[in-house]
């Protein structure tokens, strides 16, 4: 023992560690892999440094990614999402019928904008401003009145002959109302008490 340059440490007892077959096989495999790395057998392998092209079943979030792809859902930073919502807000408001619904939608949009302003930026800066409720409601009412006038004008333009025929039929059923003879007949008719 005096000839051994590296005597075993006094605190190590090789019999104190129980090693079963699986642990022994794992240790042997690890030893062989380390020796192969030292020899350079894993250098310059094809595809080294490139991402693995694994099928979706190896991804733990595969179902979520497939759902997002199927439904066309894209998670945008809040600033970009609010810009898109602001651009589409007037069209969404035009689909609503009551002023109360329009006001509620504007208030919800303003709430999302204010929440986005108080959160730390996650992407581009937030430049979307809250909407003025009264001005937006007034613009919605003006667009609604313009659409109604346009619809009435297009309805008149589509069926001018039909409405004239309808007026003629009504006049024929009622009889002459503006002639002197017609008004005399109504005036001279006996009144029943």
mmCIF file of N, CA and C in Angstrom, residues 4 21 39 43-44 56 64 66 72 75 77 85 89 92 106 108-109 125 131 137 145 148 155 162-163 174 176 178 190:
data_model
loop_
_atom_site.group_PDB
_atom_site.id
_atom_site.type_symbol
_atom_site.label_atom_id
_atom_site.label_comp_id
_atom_site.label_asym_id
_atom_site.label_seq_id
_atom_site.Cartn_x
_atom_site.Cartn_y
_atom_site.Cartn_z
ATOM 1 N N UNK A 4 1.493 2.438 -3.601
ATOM 2 C CA UNK A 4 0.404 3.008 -4.405
ATOM 3 C C UNK A 4 0.479 4.536 -4.335
ATOM 4 N N UNK A 21 -28.477 -3.752 -11.340
ATOM 5 C CA UNK A 21 -28.138 -3.944 -12.753
ATOM 6 C C UNK A 21 -28.396 -2.678 -13.572
ATOM 7 N N UNK A 39 -12.617 10.920 -27.784
ATOM 8 C CA UNK A 39 -11.950 10.505 -29.018
ATOM 9 C C UNK A 39 -12.412 11.327 -30.215
ATOM 10 N N UNK A 43 -17.983 14.352 -33.442
ATOM 11 C CA UNK A 43 -17.707 15.590 -34.170
ATOM 12 C C UNK A 43 -18.155 15.437 -35.625
ATOM 13 N N UNK A 44 -18.643 16.514 -36.214
ATOM 14 C CA UNK A 44 -19.039 16.585 -37.627
ATOM 15 C C UNK A 44 -20.115 15.571 -37.999
ATOM 16 N N UNK A 56 -45.245 16.388 -34.612
ATOM 17 C CA UNK A 56 -45.937 17.103 -33.542
ATOM 18 C C UNK A 56 -46.141 16.263 -32.284
ATOM 19 N N UNK A 64 -52.297 22.458 -28.596
ATOM 20 C CA UNK A 64 -52.550 23.892 -28.568
ATOM 21 C C UNK A 64 -52.116 24.542 -29.884
ATOM 22 N N UNK A 66 -51.902 23.048 -32.816
ATOM 23 C CA UNK A 66 -52.841 22.627 -33.859
ATOM 24 C C UNK A 66 -54.155 23.395 -33.764
ATOM 25 N N UNK A 72 -56.975 29.705 -36.845
ATOM 26 C CA UNK A 72 -56.393 30.942 -37.357
ATOM 27 C C UNK A 72 -56.097 31.946 -36.267
ATOM 28 N N UNK A 75 -51.446 35.043 -31.651
ATOM 29 C CA UNK A 75 -51.231 35.848 -30.451
ATOM 30 C C UNK A 75 -50.313 37.010 -30.799
ATOM 31 N N UNK A 77 -48.720 40.970 -29.871
ATOM 32 C CA UNK A 77 -48.470 41.837 -28.712
ATOM 33 C C UNK A 77 -49.671 42.761 -28.494
ATOM 34 N N UNK A 85 -57.811 46.302 -33.411
ATOM 35 C CA UNK A 85 -59.161 46.502 -32.889
ATOM 36 C C UNK A 85 -59.651 47.916 -33.156
ATOM 37 N N UNK A 89 -62.977 48.889 -35.224
ATOM 38 C CA UNK A 89 -64.024 49.227 -34.264
ATOM 39 C C UNK A 89 -65.249 49.844 -34.939
ATOM 40 N N UNK A 92 -67.364 47.219 -36.535
ATOM 41 C CA UNK A 92 -68.057 46.423 -35.529
ATOM 42 C C UNK A 92 -69.221 47.219 -34.935
ATOM 43 N N UNK A 106 -67.641 50.701 -26.844
ATOM 44 C CA UNK A 106 -66.595 51.734 -26.792
ATOM 45 C C UNK A 106 -65.945 51.748 -25.413
ATOM 46 N N UNK A 108 -65.696 49.242 -23.311
ATOM 47 C CA UNK A 108 -64.845 48.050 -23.190
ATOM 48 C C UNK A 108 -63.527 48.242 -23.948
ATOM 49 N N UNK A 109 -63.601 48.831 -25.136
ATOM 50 C CA UNK A 109 -62.384 49.099 -25.903
ATOM 51 C C UNK A 109 -61.468 50.051 -25.135
ATOM 52 N N UNK A 125 -44.314 49.957 -28.979
ATOM 53 C CA UNK A 125 -45.021 50.839 -28.030
ATOM 54 C C UNK A 125 -46.497 50.972 -28.385
ATOM 55 N N UNK A 131 -60.993 56.061 -27.185
ATOM 56 C CA UNK A 131 -61.943 56.792 -28.020
ATOM 57 C C UNK A 131 -62.808 57.709 -27.166
ATOM 58 N N UNK A 137 -70.086 57.870 -30.708
ATOM 59 C CA UNK A 137 -71.520 57.576 -30.819
ATOM 60 C C UNK A 137 -72.166 58.490 -31.858
ATOM 61 N N UNK A 145 -77.615 56.955 -40.093
ATOM 62 C CA UNK A 145 -78.601 57.761 -40.830
ATOM 63 C C UNK A 145 -78.260 57.796 -42.318
ATOM 64 N N UNK A 148 -79.269 54.507 -43.855
ATOM 65 C CA UNK A 148 -80.726 54.416 -43.988
ATOM 66 C C UNK A 148 -81.204 55.248 -45.171
ATOM 67 N N UNK A 155 -83.897 51.798 -52.754
ATOM 68 C CA UNK A 155 -85.183 51.112 -52.875
ATOM 69 C C UNK A 155 -86.095 51.856 -53.845
ATOM 70 N N UNK A 162 -92.965 49.938 -60.162
ATOM 71 C CA UNK A 162 -93.815 49.184 -59.264
ATOM 72 C C UNK A 162 -94.540 50.106 -58.293
ATOM 73 N N UNK A 163 -93.844 51.125 -57.775
ATOM 74 C CA UNK A 163 -94.499 52.027 -56.835
ATOM 75 C C UNK A 163 -95.542 52.879 -57.542
ATOM 76 N N UNK A 174 -109.992 54.000 -54.399
ATOM 77 C CA UNK A 174 -110.593 55.101 -53.647
ATOM 78 C C UNK A 174 -111.529 55.923 -54.522
ATOM 79 N N UNK A 176 -112.022 59.098 -57.533
ATOM 80 C CA UNK A 176 -111.495 60.461 -57.643
ATOM 81 C C UNK A 176 -111.765 61.230 -56.357
ATOM 82 N N UNK A 178 -110.046 64.445 -55.774
ATOM 83 C CA UNK A 178 -109.784 65.862 -55.905
ATOM 84 C C UNK A 178 -110.717 66.556 -56.887
ATOM 85 N N UNK A 190 -126.477 62.132 -47.375
ATOM 86 C CA UNK A 190 -127.273 62.293 -46.153
ATOM 87 C C UNK A 190 -126.510 61.798 -44.926
#
